[in-house]
Short mmCIF file of C-alpha atoms in Angstrom, two decimals:
data_model
loop_
_atom_site.label_atom_id
_atom_site.label_comp_id
_atom_site.label_asym_id
_atom_site.label_seq_id
_atom_site.Cartn_x
_atom_site.Cartn_y
_atom_site.Cartn_z
CA ALA A 14 -90.80 81.00 167.24
CA ARG A 15 -89.52 84.48 168.07
CA LEU A 16 -90.30 85.61 164.54
CA THR A 17 -93.87 84.32 164.80
CA ALA A 18 -94.30 85.99 168.18
CA ALA A 19 -93.09 89.30 166.76
CA ALA A 20 -95.29 88.98 163.65
CA THR A 21 -98.53 88.65 165.63
CA PRO A 22 -98.52 92.20 167.09
CA LEU A 23 -97.42 93.57 163.72
CA GLY A 24 -100.29 91.79 161.97
CA GLU A 25 -102.75 93.13 164.52
CA ALA A 26 -101.41 96.65 164.01
CA VAL A 27 -101.74 96.33 160.23
CA GLU A 28 -105.34 95.11 160.58
CA ALA A 29 -106.19 98.00 162.92
CA ALA A 30 -104.66 100.49 160.50
CA ALA A 31 -106.64 98.98 157.62
CA ARG A 32 -109.91 99.32 159.58
CA THR A 33 -109.08 102.93 160.40
CA SER A 34 -108.26 103.63 156.77
CA THR A 35 -111.56 102.10 155.66
CA ARG A 36 -113.50 104.20 158.18
CA ALA A 37 -111.69 107.32 156.92
CA ASP A 38 -112.58 106.43 153.32
CA PHE A 39 -116.24 106.08 154.27
CA ALA A 40 -116.15 109.36 156.19
CA ARG A 41 -114.68 111.15 153.15
CA ALA A 42 -117.37 109.66 150.90
CA ASP A 43 -120.11 110.64 153.35
CA ARG A 44 -118.75 114.18 153.54
CA ALA A 45 -118.58 114.49 149.75
CA THR A 46 -122.17 113.27 149.45
CA ALA A 47 -123.36 115.72 152.11
CA VAL A 48 -121.55 118.63 150.42
CA ARG A 49 -123.09 117.79 147.05
CA ALA A 50 -126.57 117.47 148.57
CA ALA A 51 -126.24 120.78 150.40
CA TRP A 52 -124.96 122.48 147.26
CA VAL A 53 -128.03 121.29 145.35
CA GLN A 54 -130.33 122.62 148.08
CA LEU A 55 -128.76 126.09 148.34
CA PRO A 56 -130.42 127.58 145.22
CA ARG A 57 -133.78 126.29 146.45
CA LEU A 58 -133.25 127.92 149.82
CA LYS A 59 -132.17 131.19 148.19
CA ARG A 60 -135.32 131.21 146.03
CA ARG A 61 -137.44 130.52 149.11
CA LEU A 62 -135.83 133.37 151.04
CA ARG A 63 -136.37 135.77 148.12
CA SER A 64 -139.99 134.65 147.77
CA ASP A 65 -140.42 135.30 151.52
CA GLY A 66 -139.49 138.93 150.87
CA LEU A 67 -135.78 139.08 151.66
CA THR A 68 -133.64 141.26 149.45
CA GLU A 69 -130.62 139.84 147.64
CA ALA A 70 -128.35 141.54 150.20
CA GLN A 71 -130.28 139.93 153.07
CA VAL A 72 -130.08 136.53 151.39
CA HIS A 73 -126.31 136.94 151.10
CA GLU A 74 -126.13 137.74 154.82
CA VAL A 75 -127.72 134.35 155.47
CA ILE A 76 -125.97 132.44 152.67
CA PRO A 77 -122.66 134.03 151.64
CA ALA A 78 -121.63 133.46 148.04
CA MET A 79 -119.00 130.74 147.67
CA ARG A 80 -117.37 128.74 144.94
CA ALA A 81 -118.87 125.43 144.01
CA PRO A 82 -117.23 122.42 145.65
CA ASN A 83 -114.73 120.52 143.55
CA ARG A 84 -115.46 117.12 142.06
CA ARG A 85 -114.48 115.35 145.27
CA GLY A 86 -116.92 117.48 147.29
CA ALA A 87 -114.22 119.45 149.05
CA ALA A 88 -115.07 122.88 150.33
CA PRO A 89 -113.16 125.90 149.00
CA ALA A 90 -109.59 126.11 150.26
CA ALA A 91 -108.80 128.33 153.22
CA ALA A 92 -107.06 130.68 150.79
CA ASP A 93 -110.48 131.32 149.23
CA LEU A 94 -111.84 132.64 152.53
CA GLY A 95 -111.61 136.28 153.54
CA ALA A 96 -109.80 137.64 156.61
CA ALA A 97 -112.83 137.14 158.84
CA GLY A 98 -113.22 133.54 157.70
CA GLY A 99 -115.99 134.45 155.30
CA PRO A 100 -115.96 133.85 151.59
CA SER A 101 -114.10 135.94 149.06
CA PRO A 102 -116.06 138.40 146.92
CA PRO A 103 -119.19 136.78 145.44
CA LEU A 104 -118.45 134.27 142.74
CA LEU A 105 -121.82 132.56 142.62
CA THR A 106 -124.84 134.80 142.68
CA GLY A 107 -127.47 132.73 140.92
CA GLY A 108 -129.85 130.50 142.64
#
């Protein structure tokens, strides 16, 4: 009886942890999808800004050059960012 009584809170804790883990998995998938979608849209936005008369330098003020996200959709590592939190020297200039 004592074992059953002790198992109930443990089982509830395991279920709660599983739900939290599932929500985290969905959040990671949503983030990866959003990163990929934004990455696809960036060249279109750059072209639009250039067609609106902005120079390449002005476009890079609005959209700094960054590395492409990795396969999991993760953003560049903090080590890839400059001292001011901006990107490293341009690595992607096309658009």
